Short mmCIF file of C-alpha atoms in Angstrom, two decimals:
data_model
loop_
_atom_site.label_atom_id
_atom_site.label_comp_id
_atom_site.label_asym_id
_atom_site.label_seq_id
_atom_site.Cartn_x
_atom_site.Cartn_y
_atom_site.Cartn_z
CA UNK A 21 113.80 103.17 75.74
CA UNK A 22 110.04 103.34 75.61
CA UNK A 23 108.54 106.76 76.16
CA UNK A 24 105.00 107.73 76.98
CA UNK A 25 104.04 111.36 76.48
CA UNK A 26 101.12 112.90 78.32
CA UNK A 27 99.67 116.32 77.54
CA UNK A 28 98.93 118.74 79.05
CA UNK A 29 101.02 118.52 82.20
CA UNK A 30 98.86 121.02 83.99
CA UNK A 31 95.41 122.44 83.26
CA UNK A 32 93.04 124.73 85.07
CA UNK A 33 89.44 124.87 83.95
CA UNK A 34 86.18 126.29 85.12
CA UNK A 35 83.47 124.17 86.62
CA UNK A 36 81.13 122.81 83.97
CA UNK A 37 83.66 122.72 81.16
CA UNK A 38 85.33 119.65 79.65
CA UNK A 39 89.02 118.85 79.55
CA UNK A 40 90.85 116.43 77.27
CA UNK A 41 94.08 114.72 78.25
CA UNK A 42 96.22 112.92 75.69
CA UNK A 43 98.46 109.94 76.20
CA UNK A 44 100.85 108.90 73.42
CA UNK A 45 103.28 106.05 73.14
CA UNK A 46 106.16 107.60 71.19
CA UNK A 47 108.26 104.67 70.05
CA UNK A 48 106.07 101.63 70.38
CA UNK A 49 102.56 100.46 69.68
CA UNK A 50 100.22 99.98 72.59
CA UNK A 51 96.93 98.21 72.05
CA UNK A 52 96.14 98.82 75.70
CA UNK A 53 96.67 101.88 77.83
CA UNK A 54 95.65 102.50 81.41
CA UNK A 55 94.36 105.62 83.11
CA UNK A 56 95.06 106.19 86.79
CA UNK A 57 94.01 108.86 89.21
CA UNK A 58 96.05 109.95 92.20
CA UNK A 59 94.81 112.13 95.01
CA UNK A 60 97.37 114.03 97.12
CA UNK A 61 99.51 111.75 99.24
CA UNK A 62 97.64 108.70 98.06
CA UNK A 63 98.29 105.81 95.77
CA UNK A 64 97.39 105.40 92.13
CA UNK A 65 93.91 104.10 91.53
CA UNK A 66 93.06 102.53 88.20
CA UNK A 67 90.17 104.28 86.52
CA UNK A 68 89.90 102.42 83.25
CA UNK A 69 91.62 100.27 80.68
CA UNK A 70 91.70 101.78 77.23
CA UNK A 71 91.58 99.34 74.33
CA UNK A 72 92.43 100.33 70.79
CA UNK A 73 89.44 100.02 68.53
CA UNK A 74 86.99 99.02 71.22
CA UNK A 75 85.25 100.37 74.29
CA UNK A 76 87.19 101.10 77.43
CA UNK A 77 86.75 98.96 80.50
CA UNK A 78 85.98 101.02 83.59
CA UNK A 79 86.70 100.11 87.18
CA UNK A 80 83.88 99.88 89.63
CA UNK A 81 82.73 103.28 90.79
CA UNK A 82 84.14 105.20 87.82
CA UNK A 83 81.49 106.96 85.77
CA UNK A 84 82.03 106.16 82.10
CA UNK A 85 79.90 109.09 80.98
CA UNK A 86 81.97 111.40 83.15
CA UNK A 87 85.35 110.14 82.04
CA UNK A 88 85.25 109.49 78.32
CA UNK A 89 88.06 107.42 76.90
CA UNK A 90 88.92 107.15 73.23
CA UNK A 91 91.71 104.92 71.95
CA UNK A 92 91.59 105.68 68.25
CA UNK A 93 95.04 104.47 67.26
CA UNK A 94 97.81 102.20 68.49
CA UNK A 95 99.72 105.17 69.86
CA UNK A 96 97.07 107.50 71.25
CA UNK A 97 94.50 107.35 74.01
CA UNK A 98 92.54 110.32 75.28
CA UNK A 99 90.69 110.91 78.53
CA UNK A 100 88.02 113.60 78.53
CA UNK A 101 86.69 114.81 81.85
CA UNK A 102 83.22 116.07 80.99
CA UNK A 103 81.38 118.78 82.90
CA UNK A 104 84.23 119.01 85.34
CA UNK A 105 83.60 119.88 88.97
CA UNK A 106 86.03 120.80 91.74
CA UNK A 107 85.95 117.24 93.10
CA UNK A 108 87.45 116.09 89.79
CA UNK A 109 90.59 118.02 90.62
CA UNK A 110 93.33 115.44 90.81
CA UNK A 111 96.48 114.08 89.22
CA UNK A 112 95.77 111.84 86.23
CA UNK A 113 98.44 109.48 84.91
CA UNK A 114 98.37 107.24 81.88
CA UNK A 115 100.48 104.20 81.25
CA UNK A 116 101.16 101.94 78.31
CA UNK A 117 102.81 98.64 77.66
CA UNK A 118 104.37 97.25 74.55
CA UNK A 119 102.08 94.75 72.94
CA UNK A 120 103.02 91.34 74.30
CA UNK A 121 102.29 91.45 77.97
CA UNK A 122 105.69 90.75 79.50
CA UNK A 123 107.11 94.26 79.35
CA UNK A 124 106.82 96.66 82.24
CA UNK A 125 104.34 99.49 82.09
CA UNK A 126 105.68 102.90 81.16
CA UNK A 127 104.06 105.97 82.60
CA UNK A 128 103.36 109.42 81.28
CA UNK A 129 104.40 112.43 83.32
CA UNK A 130 100.86 112.99 84.53
CA UNK A 131 98.36 115.82 84.29
CA UNK A 132 97.43 117.97 87.22
CA UNK A 133 93.82 119.06 86.75
CA UNK A 134 92.42 121.91 88.80
CA UNK A 135 88.75 122.75 88.47
CA UNK A 136 87.75 126.14 89.81
CA UNK B 103 91.10 90.21 93.24
CA UNK B 104 94.65 91.04 94.18
CA UNK B 105 95.66 93.32 97.02
CA UNK B 106 98.97 94.94 97.86
CA UNK B 107 99.83 96.15 101.35
CA UNK B 108 102.59 98.49 102.39
CA UNK B 109 102.57 98.82 106.15
CA UNK B 110 105.15 101.59 106.46
CA UNK B 111 103.68 104.99 105.54
CA UNK B 112 106.99 106.74 106.16
CA UNK B 113 110.60 105.74 106.54
CA UNK B 114 113.77 107.70 107.13
CA UNK B 115 117.37 106.69 106.50
CA UNK B 116 120.68 108.44 106.67
CA UNK B 117 122.75 108.90 103.58
CA UNK B 118 124.95 105.89 102.78
CA UNK B 119 122.92 103.62 105.05
CA UNK B 120 120.68 100.73 104.06
CA UNK B 121 116.90 100.70 104.31
CA UNK B 122 114.29 98.04 103.64
CA UNK B 123 110.75 98.78 102.54
CA UNK B 124 108.11 96.14 103.16
CA UNK B 125 105.39 94.89 100.88
CA UNK B 126 102.98 92.00 101.10
CA UNK B 127 100.39 90.95 98.60
CA UNK B 128 97.54 88.55 98.26
CA UNK B 129 96.65 86.53 95.20
CA UNK B 130 95.45 83.09 94.30
CA UNK B 131 97.25 83.23 90.95
CA UNK B 132 100.59 81.67 90.19
CA UNK B 133 101.92 83.70 87.25
CA UNK B 134 102.48 87.32 88.00
CA UNK B 135 105.00 90.12 88.25
CA UNK B 136 105.91 92.35 91.14
CA UNK B 137 107.34 95.83 90.84
CA UNK B 138 108.71 98.65 92.86
CA UNK B 139 108.09 102.11 91.46
CA UNK B 140 109.58 105.35 92.70
CA UNK B 141 107.66 108.62 92.53
CA UNK B 142 109.82 111.68 93.29
CA UNK B 143 108.30 115.14 93.86
CA UNK B 144 108.06 115.55 90.08
CA UNK B 145 105.41 112.76 90.30
CA UNK B 146 106.95 110.85 87.42
CA UNK B 147 106.57 107.12 88.00
CA UNK B 148 109.97 105.47 87.67
CA UNK B 149 110.43 101.72 87.55
CA UNK B 150 112.99 100.66 90.15
CA UNK B 151 112.95 96.91 89.90
CA UNK B 152 110.76 94.03 88.83
CA UNK B 153 110.47 90.37 89.75
CA UNK B 154 108.87 87.54 87.84
CA UNK B 155 107.06 85.21 90.20
CA UNK B 156 108.38 82.09 88.50
CA UNK B 157 111.97 83.12 89.21
CA UNK B 158 113.36 82.07 92.56
CA UNK B 159 116.37 84.32 92.30
CA UNK B 160 115.87 87.75 93.78
CA UNK B 161 116.11 90.63 91.32
CA UNK B 162 118.92 93.17 91.70
CA UNK B 163 119.47 96.53 90.05
CA UNK B 164 122.63 98.25 91.23
CA UNK B 165 121.89 99.51 94.78
CA UNK B 166 118.37 98.10 94.73
CA UNK B 167 117.52 94.51 95.51
CA UNK B 168 114.44 92.60 96.55
CA UNK B 169 113.70 89.80 98.95
CA UNK B 170 110.98 87.82 97.23
CA UNK B 171 109.30 85.21 99.40
CA UNK B 172 106.60 83.67 97.23
CA UNK B 173 105.14 81.35 99.84
CA UNK B 174 104.87 84.20 102.32
CA UNK B 175 103.70 86.58 99.57
CA UNK B 176 106.28 89.09 100.62
CA UNK B 177 108.29 91.40 98.37
CA UNK B 178 110.56 93.81 100.22
CA UNK B 179 112.90 96.36 98.65
CA UNK B 180 116.38 96.96 99.99
CA UNK B 181 118.16 100.16 99.11
CA UNK B 182 121.87 100.09 99.85
CA UNK B 183 124.16 103.12 100.13
CA UNK B 184 121.15 105.44 100.22
CA UNK B 185 121.49 108.71 98.36
CA UNK B 186 119.64 111.99 98.72
CA UNK B 187 118.14 111.41 95.30
CA UNK B 188 116.41 108.31 96.63
CA UNK B 189 114.00 110.53 98.56
CA UNK B 190 110.59 109.75 97.08
CA UNK B 191 107.38 107.81 97.43
CA UNK B 192 107.88 104.12 96.76
CA UNK B 193 105.02 101.99 95.52
CA UNK B 194 104.92 98.23 95.44
CA UNK B 195 102.79 96.92 92.59
CA UNK B 196 101.35 93.63 91.36
CA UNK B 197 100.59 92.65 87.80
CA UNK B 198 98.95 89.43 86.74
CA UNK B 199 100.57 87.82 83.73
CA UNK B 200 97.95 87.22 81.07
CA UNK B 201 100.02 87.36 77.88
CA UNK B 202 98.55 90.74 77.04
CA UNK B 203 98.75 94.11 78.75
CA UNK B 204 97.62 93.88 82.35
CA UNK B 205 96.79 96.48 84.93
CA UNK B 206 98.94 97.27 87.93
CA UNK B 207 97.56 97.11 91.43
CA UNK B 208 99.44 99.45 93.72
CA UNK B 209 100.07 99.50 97.42
CA UNK B 210 99.46 102.65 99.42
CA UNK B 211 103.08 103.70 99.23
CA UNK B 212 105.98 104.41 101.57
CA UNK B 213 107.44 107.88 101.78
CA UNK B 214 111.21 107.58 102.09
CA UNK B 215 113.28 110.46 103.33
CA UNK B 216 117.06 110.26 102.99
CA UNK B 217 118.83 112.60 105.39
CA UNK B 218 122.39 113.85 105.71
#
């Protein structure tokens, strides 16, 4: 079955530093990947749509300069949280879908970011 | 824009019993998919079941089945013979069919507790 790998699973960083999270589709190509954010006991909120070879599309209210997305290949998308602050502490999850549009989305295991 | 509503924040069921989780959605589109995802304490998103809107027959996956009422825009999940391992957050999700990768819109979730 399709597998999406997300790394790291857990990261702690100091306020003001940047953190990069990777999302890889291991056995399929994904021209589009999605980044979600989940606060404790809440639902998943879409942050942005990552498109291979082009700029990401950000949801309303998400700062594109704060959350940098790079989708450099058909199997890798990265989310960089720049100048992280404690309020950026959250659970970040990526998802990917086989190119075609009718397959279900597959999710990474998520990254728990803690900014101290 | 599409919205997904889950009106039951928490549910409890005894082992081996049956429980139904509710979900309603709002869309003006005709071609879409509906999903139920399970998120256990590990926070991994696990696909439980999916339904194509053009199919009248309700989807079934082992102990999991849905009651899809397109006109009423209702999509409930029935879990039969509940097991302790079913304890998790359950999210109802909507995806518009566009022919390419599409984002998921999630409901707020229902926390299901299976008890002995």
